[in-house]
XYZ file of C-alpha atoms in Angstrom:
755
model
C -28.389 28.978 -10.870
C -26.611 31.023 -8.229
C -23.197 30.650 -6.686
C -22.406 31.795 -3.164
C -19.174 33.778 -3.135
C -17.015 33.430 -0.035
C -15.902 36.495 1.874
C -12.476 37.635 0.594
C -9.523 37.188 2.958
C -8.866 40.038 5.377
C -5.790 42.228 5.023
C -2.692 40.526 6.482
C -1.086 42.275 9.426
C 2.595 42.073 10.333
C 1.850 39.690 13.185
C -0.426 37.370 11.194
C 0.856 33.825 11.537
C -2.290 31.921 10.560
C -1.807 30.897 6.963
C 1.972 30.593 7.167
C 3.918 27.315 6.765
C 5.261 27.185 10.330
C 6.921 24.021 11.638
C 5.378 21.983 14.423
C 6.486 22.838 17.986
C 6.043 19.134 18.797
C 8.309 18.083 15.911
C 11.608 17.969 17.825
C 10.084 15.768 20.535
C 8.791 13.318 17.950
C 11.963 13.002 15.910
C 14.192 12.813 19.000
C 12.091 10.160 20.705
C 11.247 12.270 23.736
C 7.529 12.338 22.883
C 5.856 9.782 25.158
C 3.126 7.512 23.800
C 0.580 5.425 25.700
C 2.803 2.342 26.127
C 5.901 4.345 27.077
C 5.053 6.001 30.391
C 7.422 4.943 33.165
C 4.979 4.113 35.928
C 6.599 2.589 39.044
C 6.034 -1.088 39.854
C 4.058 -1.713 36.672
C 2.374 -5.018 35.808
C 1.692 -6.067 32.240
C -1.355 -7.492 30.516
C -1.492 -9.700 27.436
C -4.739 -10.391 25.591
C -5.673 -13.925 24.528
C -7.691 -13.956 21.287
C -10.238 -16.429 19.982
C -9.151 -18.671 17.080
C -12.772 -19.256 15.993
C -15.332 -16.926 14.440
C -18.457 -18.166 16.204
C -19.327 -20.461 19.071
C -18.711 -20.430 22.794
C -16.040 -21.124 25.364
C -16.562 -24.439 27.166
C -13.474 -24.513 29.395
C -10.516 -22.367 30.424
C -7.723 -24.248 32.210
C -6.117 -21.505 34.303
C -4.340 -23.575 36.967
C -1.058 -24.251 35.096
C -0.738 -20.610 34.153
C -1.561 -19.240 37.596
C 1.103 -21.564 39.000
C 3.814 -19.673 37.095
C 5.811 -17.403 39.462
C 5.020 -13.790 38.610
C 1.600 -14.376 37.012
C -0.844 -12.274 39.029
C -4.259 -13.020 37.568
C -6.207 -14.318 34.580
C -9.368 -12.399 33.770
C -12.096 -14.081 31.735
C -15.886 -14.232 31.631
C -15.666 -16.614 34.592
C -14.393 -14.008 37.075
C -15.126 -10.518 35.693
C -17.319 -8.633 38.166
C -20.774 -7.321 37.297
C -20.413 -3.854 35.825
C -22.665 -1.063 34.637
C -21.252 -1.932 31.192
C -23.257 -5.144 31.119
C -26.670 -3.497 31.028
C -25.913 -2.570 27.380
C -26.884 1.049 28.043
C -23.448 2.599 27.892
C -21.974 3.472 24.536
C -19.187 5.686 23.376
C -19.791 8.911 21.444
C -19.569 7.339 17.995
C -21.210 3.967 18.670
C -23.628 2.766 15.991
C -27.020 1.293 16.771
C -27.239 -2.041 18.548
C -25.311 -3.356 21.535
C -21.591 -2.579 21.802
C -19.172 -5.470 22.165
C -18.397 -6.175 25.828
C -15.038 -7.899 26.358
C -15.069 -10.937 28.683
C -18.809 -10.554 29.280
C -19.840 -14.132 28.567
C -18.771 -17.346 26.869
C -20.168 -16.399 23.456
C -17.733 -15.896 20.556
C -18.949 -13.302 18.059
C -15.918 -12.875 15.760
C -12.447 -14.221 15.122
C -9.702 -12.763 17.339
C -12.262 -11.701 19.938
C -10.515 -11.218 23.316
C -11.329 -14.164 25.576
C -8.879 -13.642 28.437
C -6.408 -11.164 29.889
C -3.286 -12.400 31.655
C -1.567 -10.061 34.123
C 2.061 -10.702 35.046
C 5.082 -8.918 36.456
C 6.707 -8.620 33.015
C 5.423 -8.375 29.476
C 7.476 -11.388 28.399
C 5.974 -13.546 31.145
C 2.434 -12.414 30.303
C 3.033 -13.225 26.633
C 4.451 -16.668 27.459
C 1.569 -17.380 29.822
C -0.898 -16.501 27.065
C 0.789 -19.007 24.755
C 0.197 -21.907 27.173
C -3.305 -20.983 28.360
C -5.676 -23.697 27.169
C -9.133 -22.583 26.083
C -11.666 -25.070 24.693
C -14.487 -24.053 22.375
C -17.733 -25.353 20.964
C -17.667 -24.247 17.341
C -20.815 -22.980 15.623
C -21.434 -22.403 11.926
C -20.488 -18.903 10.896
C -21.074 -16.612 7.920
C -18.493 -14.013 6.919
C -19.324 -13.900 3.185
C -21.023 -10.683 2.072
C -21.513 -11.953 -1.494
C -23.626 -14.852 -0.214
C -25.666 -12.571 2.053
C -27.414 -10.482 -0.590
C -30.728 -12.140 0.200
C -30.415 -11.019 3.833
C -29.962 -7.306 3.089
C -31.898 -4.823 5.219
C -32.276 -1.054 5.202
C -29.690 0.773 7.271
C -31.270 2.109 10.465
C -31.590 5.856 10.810
C -30.304 7.808 13.768
C -26.582 7.049 13.897
C -24.553 10.201 14.358
C -22.969 11.194 11.070
C -25.109 8.874 8.908
C -27.298 10.541 6.323
C -30.033 8.371 4.796
C -29.892 8.139 1.006
C -31.382 11.126 -0.830
C -35.011 10.906 -1.907
C -35.590 9.813 -5.503
C -36.268 12.339 -8.259
C -38.043 11.813 -11.568
C -38.092 8.375 -13.188
C -34.546 7.024 -13.225
C -35.471 3.676 -14.788
C -37.325 5.228 -17.728
C -34.630 7.855 -18.346
C -31.942 5.171 -18.293
C -33.830 2.996 -20.756
C -34.335 5.878 -23.195
C -30.863 7.477 -22.973
C -28.477 7.035 -25.943
C -25.430 6.557 -23.717
C -25.488 4.439 -20.574
C -23.366 2.209 -18.405
C -24.084 -0.138 -15.510
C -21.400 -1.523 -13.266
C -20.741 -3.241 -9.952
C -17.871 -1.697 -7.977
C -16.352 -3.564 -5.057
C -13.690 -3.333 -2.435
C -13.097 -5.819 0.342
C -12.318 -5.014 3.970
C -9.469 -2.584 4.550
C -7.770 -2.173 7.916
C -6.332 0.812 9.735
C -2.629 0.313 10.226
C -1.329 3.235 12.287
C 2.288 2.927 13.384
C 1.379 3.095 17.072
C -0.547 0.042 18.184
C -3.314 0.393 20.750
C -2.124 0.428 24.332
C -3.222 1.736 27.724
C -1.118 2.420 30.812
C -3.207 2.805 33.969
C -1.461 4.350 36.954
C -3.078 3.290 40.222
C -2.809 6.331 42.483
C -3.759 4.518 45.693
C -6.407 7.063 46.675
C -9.710 5.231 46.586
C -10.344 4.338 42.954
C -8.338 7.196 41.513
C -6.634 6.402 38.193
C -4.462 8.211 35.693
C -5.091 6.566 32.305
C -2.634 7.038 29.443
C -4.475 5.826 26.360
C -3.915 5.651 22.608
C -7.052 7.432 21.388
C -8.396 10.154 19.124
C -10.401 11.663 21.973
C -9.521 11.587 25.677
C -12.951 12.964 26.781
C -14.759 10.145 24.959
C -12.604 7.515 26.693
C -13.159 9.174 30.067
C -16.929 9.215 29.628
C -16.917 5.586 28.545
C -14.731 4.380 31.430
C -16.524 6.488 34.047
C -19.932 5.116 33.088
C -18.872 1.480 32.902
C -16.971 1.390 36.202
C -19.045 3.932 38.099
C -16.161 6.397 38.433
C -16.233 10.165 38.684
C -14.285 12.282 36.224
C -11.802 13.048 38.988
C -11.229 9.313 39.495
C -10.671 8.619 35.779
C -8.310 11.195 34.308
C -7.408 10.306 30.703
C -4.258 11.605 29.001
C -3.271 11.319 25.339
C -0.591 13.869 24.448
C 0.710 12.080 21.363
C -1.068 9.630 19.077
C 0.911 7.692 16.510
C -1.784 7.716 13.869
C -5.412 6.738 14.157
C -7.286 7.352 10.892
C -10.578 6.546 12.642
C -9.453 3.457 14.561
C -9.083 5.565 17.718
C -12.480 7.244 17.591
C -14.058 4.511 19.694
C -12.422 3.365 22.936
C -10.867 0.010 22.058
C -11.058 -3.020 24.293
C -7.537 -2.703 25.718
C -8.545 0.396 27.711
C -11.481 -1.450 29.261
C -9.268 -4.432 30.114
C -6.476 -2.305 31.567
C -8.832 -0.318 33.809
C -10.631 -3.497 34.870
C -7.362 -5.141 35.907
C -6.069 -2.057 37.697
C -9.248 -1.627 39.731
C -9.502 -5.309 40.635
C -5.825 -5.731 41.524
C -5.379 -2.203 42.927
C -2.180 -1.892 40.961
C -0.774 -0.073 37.940
C -1.259 -2.059 34.741
C -0.345 -1.747 31.059
C -2.130 -3.592 28.262
C -0.663 -3.457 24.747
C -2.075 -5.073 21.636
C -0.029 -6.833 18.991
C -0.042 -5.936 15.290
C -2.113 -9.053 14.608
C -4.664 -8.029 17.243
C -4.984 -4.628 15.578
C -6.959 -6.442 12.877
C -9.772 -7.113 15.381
C -10.606 -3.465 16.067
C -12.838 -2.464 13.178
C -12.173 -1.895 9.477
C -13.493 -0.173 6.370
C -16.389 -2.480 5.543
C -16.498 -4.748 2.507
C -18.943 -2.909 0.224
C -20.567 -3.771 -3.089
C -21.966 -0.887 -5.142
C -24.155 -0.977 -8.213
C -24.375 2.126 -10.393
C -26.529 2.840 -13.447
C -25.896 6.186 -15.107
C -26.880 7.636 -18.471
C -26.316 10.732 -20.609
C -27.604 12.366 -23.779
C -25.594 12.961 -26.941
C -24.132 16.212 -25.591
C -22.897 14.532 -22.398
C -25.520 15.837 -19.980
C -26.569 13.325 -17.328
C -30.092 11.951 -17.742
C -30.219 9.484 -14.864
C -28.207 8.325 -11.875
C -28.869 5.278 -9.726
C -26.417 4.412 -6.946
C -26.945 1.456 -4.598
C -24.589 0.185 -1.896
C -24.554 -3.048 0.102
C -22.186 -3.317 3.069
C -21.345 -5.559 5.993
C -21.923 -4.994 9.673
C -21.495 -7.183 12.768
C -24.153 -9.304 14.417
C -24.351 -6.972 17.397
C -24.125 -3.438 15.931
C -25.503 -1.702 12.841
C -22.448 0.150 11.543
C -23.519 2.596 8.838
C -21.666 4.845 6.400
C -22.786 7.652 4.140
C -21.824 6.057 0.804
C -24.274 6.898 -1.976
C -25.145 10.515 -1.100
C -21.941 11.958 -2.540
C -23.060 11.084 -6.068
C -26.131 13.262 -5.721
C -24.150 16.133 -4.224
C -21.509 16.188 -6.957
C -23.703 15.898 -10.048
C -26.996 17.367 -11.212
C -29.422 15.066 -12.975
C -33.212 15.232 -13.464
C -33.706 11.564 -12.549
C -32.058 9.791 -9.649
C -32.526 7.167 -6.979
C -30.300 5.844 -4.229
C -30.256 2.948 -1.785
C -28.012 1.667 1.022
C -28.399 -1.719 2.693
C -26.556 -3.847 5.238
C -26.068 -7.522 6.018
C -25.076 -8.943 9.396
C -21.959 -11.109 9.336
C -19.910 -12.868 12.012
C -17.199 -10.192 12.034
C -16.224 -7.431 14.405
C -18.078 -4.178 13.854
C -16.627 -2.144 10.977
C -15.395 1.310 11.936
C -14.853 4.765 10.535
C -11.706 4.813 8.397
C -10.304 7.940 6.756
C -13.103 9.594 4.720
C -15.563 6.889 5.849
C -18.231 6.179 3.257
C -16.940 8.876 0.934
C -13.771 6.960 0.009
C -15.974 3.987 -0.877
C -18.653 5.979 -2.687
C -16.275 8.251 -4.587
C -14.411 5.282 -6.080
C -17.633 3.922 -7.543
C -19.266 7.113 -8.834
C -16.045 8.618 -10.192
C -15.238 5.383 -12.001
C -18.762 5.226 -13.422
C -18.707 8.864 -14.542
C -15.391 8.202 -16.272
C -16.835 5.165 -18.039
C -19.838 7.161 -19.197
C -17.647 9.983 -20.511
C -15.881 7.492 -22.796
C -19.213 6.026 -23.847
C -20.482 9.539 -24.724
C -17.137 10.429 -26.369
C -16.659 13.477 -24.140
C -13.368 14.264 -22.398
C -13.635 13.132 -18.718
C -12.855 16.618 -17.428
C -15.262 18.300 -19.843
C -17.935 15.759 -18.883
C -17.672 16.813 -15.245
C -17.788 20.484 -16.169
C -20.950 19.896 -18.213
C -22.639 18.322 -15.197
C -21.295 20.727 -12.577
C -23.785 22.000 -10.008
C -23.689 25.223 -8.032
C -26.316 23.994 -5.573
C -26.664 20.773 -3.605
C -29.282 18.767 -5.536
C -29.918 16.404 -2.620
C -31.033 19.181 -0.263
C -31.896 21.977 -2.710
C -29.582 24.315 -0.842
C -26.834 26.621 -2.067
C -23.295 25.661 -1.113
C -21.735 27.940 1.487
C -18.846 28.044 -0.990
C -17.698 25.774 -3.767
C -14.446 26.084 -5.664
C -14.441 22.657 -7.283
C -14.488 24.264 -10.730
C -11.241 26.040 -9.807
C -9.824 22.715 -8.625
C -10.600 21.312 -12.068
C -9.005 24.203 -13.944
C -5.952 24.717 -11.735
C -5.300 20.996 -11.375
C -5.654 20.378 -15.110
C -3.322 23.260 -15.954
C -0.638 22.077 -13.514
C -0.964 18.479 -14.743
C -0.991 19.362 -18.443
C -4.329 17.649 -19.106
C -4.730 19.418 -22.471
C -1.814 17.338 -23.794
C -3.717 14.095 -23.187
C -4.390 11.801 -26.124
C -8.011 10.685 -25.638
C -7.841 7.107 -26.973
C -6.932 4.269 -24.569
C -3.526 2.669 -25.227
C -2.469 5.697 -27.296
C 0.261 7.040 -24.990
C 3.570 5.240 -24.418
C 6.945 5.548 -22.788
C 9.039 2.748 -24.261
C 7.523 -0.538 -23.104
C 5.255 1.302 -20.686
C 1.638 2.127 -21.472
C 0.927 5.624 -20.146
C -2.482 6.571 -18.802
C -3.962 9.797 -17.479
C -7.048 9.778 -15.294
C -8.882 12.192 -13.044
C -11.661 12.209 -10.464
C -13.463 14.451 -7.966
C -14.066 14.391 -4.236
C -16.472 15.928 -1.753
C -16.535 15.895 2.063
C -18.673 17.527 4.744
C -17.414 20.784 6.269
C -18.897 20.353 9.732
C -18.291 21.845 13.157
C -18.648 20.311 16.608
C -18.938 21.875 20.045
C -15.515 22.644 21.508
C -14.001 24.608 24.384
C -10.626 26.071 25.343
C -9.062 28.051 28.192
C -6.495 30.817 27.718
C -4.152 32.144 30.421
C -1.933 35.194 29.889
C 0.744 35.594 32.552
C 2.498 38.744 33.715
C 5.713 37.653 31.979
C 3.880 37.900 28.639
C 3.530 34.182 27.999
C 0.211 32.735 26.867
C -0.967 29.206 27.623
C -4.032 27.730 25.934
C -5.516 24.387 26.951
C -8.075 22.153 25.268
C -8.714 18.413 25.600
C -8.510 17.925 21.837
C -6.185 15.417 20.163
C -3.328 15.476 17.675
C -2.958 12.190 15.800
C -0.405 13.811 13.525
C -2.538 16.390 11.740
C -0.702 19.389 13.206
C -3.131 20.461 15.930
C -0.347 21.675 18.203
C 0.995 24.138 15.656
C -2.224 25.491 14.148
C -3.756 26.172 17.563
C -0.554 27.902 18.632
C -0.796 29.996 15.476
C -4.427 30.896 16.139
C -3.705 31.916 19.734
C -0.591 33.912 18.794
C -2.384 35.813 16.052
C -5.493 36.572 18.100
C -3.467 38.311 20.814
C -0.671 39.544 18.555
C 2.042 37.593 20.359
C 5.124 35.883 18.909
C 4.816 32.115 18.516
C 7.583 31.465 21.023
C 5.506 33.169 23.725
C 2.556 30.793 23.223
C 2.120 27.228 24.434
C -0.826 25.079 23.434
C -1.616 22.005 25.542
C -3.976 19.195 24.563
C -4.962 15.608 25.269
C -5.917 15.794 28.956
C -9.423 15.503 30.380
C -8.537 18.132 32.988
C -8.653 20.654 30.120
C -11.878 22.053 28.608
C -13.683 19.409 26.608
C -13.288 19.025 22.860
C -14.616 16.657 20.220
C -12.922 13.565 18.908
C -10.310 14.289 16.279
C -12.040 13.024 13.176
C -14.310 14.171 10.383
C -11.959 17.055 9.491
C -13.607 19.215 12.155
C -10.769 19.819 14.621
C -9.238 22.851 12.912
C -12.497 24.759 12.635
C -14.136 23.631 15.896
C -11.204 23.845 18.313
C -9.655 26.704 16.321
C -12.781 28.807 16.822
C -12.846 27.965 20.552
C -9.175 28.948 20.904
C -9.814 32.217 19.108
C -12.819 32.973 21.310
C -10.885 32.209 24.507
C -8.045 34.502 23.432
C -10.469 37.239 22.433
C -12.012 37.088 25.899
C -8.527 37.558 27.346
C -8.101 40.453 24.930
C -11.303 42.107 26.158
C -10.096 41.894 29.747
C -6.741 43.298 28.684
C -8.393 46.245 26.955
C -10.387 47.093 30.039
C -7.226 47.053 32.137
C -5.404 49.160 29.526
C -8.165 51.747 29.647
C -7.669 52.072 33.406
C -4.060 53.155 32.927
C -3.234 56.839 33.405
C -3.728 58.813 30.183
C -4.570 55.661 28.287
C -4.508 56.256 24.508
C -7.148 53.535 24.196
C -9.699 55.157 26.466
C -13.246 54.938 25.133
C -12.500 52.414 22.370
C -14.620 49.296 21.941
C -12.967 45.916 21.474
C -13.929 45.937 17.778
C -11.954 49.169 17.316
C -8.592 47.835 18.451
C -6.114 45.277 17.140
C -3.529 43.098 18.831
C -0.276 43.261 16.854
C 3.391 42.670 17.746
C 2.724 42.600 21.484
C 0.701 45.822 21.345
C -2.924 46.816 21.689
C -3.454 49.628 19.196
C -6.314 51.628 17.744
C -7.542 50.627 14.289
C -7.896 54.199 13.053
C -4.611 55.465 14.493
C -2.042 52.756 15.149
C 0.218 55.261 16.898
C -2.230 55.039 19.787
C -1.000 51.855 21.401
C -0.134 50.179 24.692
C 2.257 47.254 25.193
C 0.513 44.175 26.584
C 3.296 43.592 29.126
C 2.871 47.173 30.393
C -0.856 46.582 30.909
C -0.198 43.525 33.061
C 2.503 45.254 35.089
C 0.358 48.334 35.667
C -2.663 46.270 36.699
C -0.780 44.215 39.260
C -2.498 41.080 37.964
C -0.292 37.994 37.806
C -2.461 36.451 35.092
C -5.615 36.892 33.045
C -7.765 33.859 32.293
C -10.758 33.318 30.039
C -12.766 30.467 28.570
C -13.917 30.151 24.998
C -16.506 27.954 23.341
C -17.553 27.327 19.765
C -20.079 25.246 17.882
C -22.068 24.976 14.677
C -24.442 27.741 13.639
C -27.900 26.090 13.431
C -29.222 28.756 11.042
C -26.380 28.152 8.587
C -26.921 24.408 8.855
C -30.511 24.898 7.741
C -29.748 27.318 4.914
C -26.552 25.969 3.341
C -24.843 22.806 2.193
C -21.244 22.922 3.408
C -18.481 20.846 1.843
C -14.829 20.802 0.870
C -13.900 19.599 -2.623
C -10.950 18.306 -4.604
C -9.901 17.139 -8.044
C -7.170 14.538 -8.530
C -5.174 14.068 -11.721
C -3.075 10.907 -11.973
C -0.499 9.521 -14.389
C 0.225 5.788 -14.402
C 2.699 3.706 -16.349
C 1.811 0.054 -16.890
C 4.352 -2.513 -18.049
C 2.714 -4.017 -21.131
C 4.256 -7.441 -20.578
C 4.098 -7.780 -16.789
C 1.027 -5.704 -15.973
C 2.792 -3.904 -13.121
C 1.331 -0.480 -12.355
C 3.352 2.552 -11.295
C 1.708 5.805 -10.229
C 4.320 8.234 -11.507
C 2.636 11.594 -11.000
C -0.319 13.062 -9.086
C -1.753 16.561 -8.908
C -4.295 16.985 -6.113
C -6.123 20.334 -6.137
C -8.078 21.040 -2.949
C -10.642 23.671 -1.961
C -10.998 23.399 1.806
C -11.633 26.907 3.029
C -8.954 28.872 4.834
C -5.685 26.958 5.150
C -4.283 27.636 8.610
C -0.860 26.174 7.873
C 0.065 25.244 4.280
C 2.927 23.057 5.487
C 0.900 20.757 7.734
C -2.129 20.920 5.432
C 0.044 19.830 2.519
C 1.290 16.925 4.622
C -2.321 15.901 5.262
C -3.117 15.944 1.546
C 0.113 14.062 0.747
C -0.870 11.399 3.257
C -4.391 11.181 1.870
C -3.060 10.913 -1.670
C -0.702 8.104 -0.676
C -3.613 6.320 0.981
C -5.707 6.724 -2.178
C -2.916 5.076 -4.181
C -2.707 2.367 -1.529
C -6.475 1.791 -1.682
C -6.345 1.564 -5.462
C -3.400 -0.801 -5.831
C -2.605 -2.601 -2.580
C -4.914 -2.692 0.413
C -7.031 -5.785 0.919
C -7.670 -7.954 3.940
C -7.981 -11.567 2.795
C -10.923 -13.088 4.627
C -10.924 -16.887 4.633
C -14.647 -17.600 4.827
C -13.962 -21.191 5.894
C -12.065 -19.998 8.953
C -13.924 -16.688 9.266
C -10.581 -14.963 9.797
C -8.438 -12.343 8.102
C -5.393 -14.308 7.036
C -2.957 -11.480 6.271
C -3.148 -9.720 9.636
C 0.407 -8.359 9.592
C 2.549 -5.741 7.860
C 4.281 -8.382 5.730
C 1.147 -9.458 3.866
C -1.310 -6.578 4.267
C 0.281 -4.422 1.609
C 0.743 -0.686 2.029
C 3.015 1.649 0.048
C 6.723 2.029 0.659
C 8.930 4.858 -0.611
C 9.566 3.144 -3.950
C 5.817 3.100 -4.683
C 5.328 6.853 -4.352
C 6.629 9.369 -6.863
C 5.809 13.023 -7.545
C 2.763 14.428 -5.738
C 1.847 18.057 -6.338
C -0.653 19.692 -3.947
C -2.620 22.803 -4.878
C -4.735 24.756 -2.404
C -7.373 26.726 -4.266
C -8.005 30.023 -2.495
C -11.256 29.764 -0.576
C -12.461 31.274 2.688
C -15.866 30.334 4.005
C -17.185 32.254 7.002
C -20.505 30.416 6.711
C -19.033 26.951 7.194
C -17.089 28.179 10.232
C -16.483 31.552 11.901
C -12.758 31.290 11.162
C -13.255 30.378 7.484
C -11.825 26.864 7.844
C -13.291 23.659 6.412
C -10.571 21.080 7.178
C -8.322 18.871 5.029
C -7.933 15.534 6.832
C -10.442 13.603 4.739
C -10.701 15.439 1.425
C -7.139 14.779 0.241
C -7.851 11.045 -0.091
C -11.039 11.329 -2.098
C -11.083 10.644 -5.801
C -7.503 9.377 -5.837
C -8.359 5.671 -6.034
C -10.828 6.321 -8.857
C -8.336 8.545 -10.685
C -5.774 5.717 -10.549
C -8.300 3.192 -11.891
C -9.372 5.644 -14.603
C -5.741 6.232 -15.582
C -5.181 2.472 -15.790
C -8.135 2.196 -18.179
C -6.728 5.000 -20.322
C -3.361 3.215 -20.378
C -4.582 -0.319 -21.029
C -8.165 -0.179 -22.276
C -9.137 -2.506 -19.437
C -11.762 -1.299 -16.975
C -11.337 -2.736 -13.472
C -14.206 -2.278 -11.038
C -12.797 -4.178 -8.068
C -10.119 -2.894 -5.711
C -7.263 -3.383 -5.233
C -6.259 -3.202 -8.870
C -3.724 -6.027 -8.876
C -1.762 -7.539 -11.763
C -4.090 -10.525 -12.190
C -7.003 -8.194 -13.000
C -5.122 -6.778 -15.988
C -4.026 -10.106 -17.482
């Protein structure tokens, strides 16, 4: 076995700001309310749209009685399948960047109803209140057809997930004879692990404000999204617009978690109405309607795993069965993580889908991995008890330094350090191994742990840097910030690259007039856009050096770019820092009013072929369970993360805190109740779709294990958005077993499952 050792961190210079816990420059705007979101732009003479949703899950519209509504003073139009013009959209060729296989849903295309809460009409009125009232009295008649929304009853209709969807990896190829090894092993467990649909619930609901500019078809589109360029491409193709005619802006996003990766139907409806009426229009969705925009799919997993008397794995079988819609084949990478985390001589994996009468599921924080890690980490915990080996020791015994699924070395892997540092901080060595053996008064105390693994991937990204004669630097990229801290870490990267103080740097994002950037998702923004920002600033630096060398008696004459450093507003020689020139003096001497440069970045195809690249974490959880009532309290969590170079420990910690809270939420609370008779989610609101409040969350300790990986990305970053959530739900369930002796394999872990 061999372990790839990451390049050690470079020596910190006085002007280094990357790696420091610097506050967000956008923070004051957010807390003061001056940050403007998609539904808050004050566009003159604005009309408002309200979406009418289907009450049935399957069937077709037979009649829409529009006359009484159109007679209301101030109602401008009702759009439905009866009057929507023919669009490029309807040839089924145009998809967004993250669309799965199949045909994307096309709002108001025809009379067919494909899922409950499907938009069936859009009412445009002079005020939001009037549009909402008009929607309440619009009469739509339906012919109801028999529907199926029950995954459990659809096992006989399972089919292999289609290959080819971006981001989906087919299950690993089998190794050895898993069935024989399982049958012969002295210690074995088999279990079915389930969670039902879970819904994104960002604070900001989806909305689009379209400003009609009155110049041909020119529009300015303010949209709630995780990627303005993706929305622009989607809108431009559907409506036959140029990029100049469809400018998309998204400066602030009030949470997305994957729900904003795909353009949602309100942006299509708002643009449609604006173009048809030649007027500015805003369409906002309600909280209830947010439950019709994709979800983490209901998934059933079956795991068979075995070990020898020493605790070494002998076999691993991991199968998953998930839902998709009737019109798209939504796929997730669910079972692969088991094979990446653990070495075993015998393994086999499978992943299947069933088509239901629901809207297409969607990527939701750590898609696939959050589902898969709950199952495998619960199963590994069960097997450790069966083999009478401490759960942490069991994982250490089966640790792998290479990716068994691809037979590649990891670009870096510090999971073993996550185990050791997390266990030491948590006090794992004080754990009493027997279930129900630890108490605090009437509370049963349980300690559990679990692991996580997520891809460290890069995407193509671009940025533009402009250094002005007054010494200020502006960097633009069309990337997004849904709350992860993009504004601050890109400002840090730009400031450090050119050795400027933070207050002299401004980073702008979320506008399709800026250089293109990928969707904010997959934990790839920091490394992808960060590398592009660095490259753009370095190109400015190269131009600066050339100008500095033209100055009279330049102390930098003859030096290559690699032989100088940009520190504290100076360009100085590496070998003799007394040889320096102030950046502001270079600009003044040159007579240039500004220096501009573009930068691009993308994945290294050679590294992709040679290495397996992932971030890792280990979660340690303490729960206290009331012995009489069965109520569960997560009282303490330690989450140790190895995610490459941490650009800003403050914002990165916030990401891991948020992921940890979501893992607790997934374990104990989140579940959409699907009434299969109605084919509808019944708890589509904040009152009944339970998520944590302050009283549910106690001490969370975040550890960043030192790791820098120049193979995974040229700036050593892997990303933290996804990894902080992984393993947490399983660690909670494992802690509950340790506390109570009751193993629960279905999430959420509610009181009734302990009684």
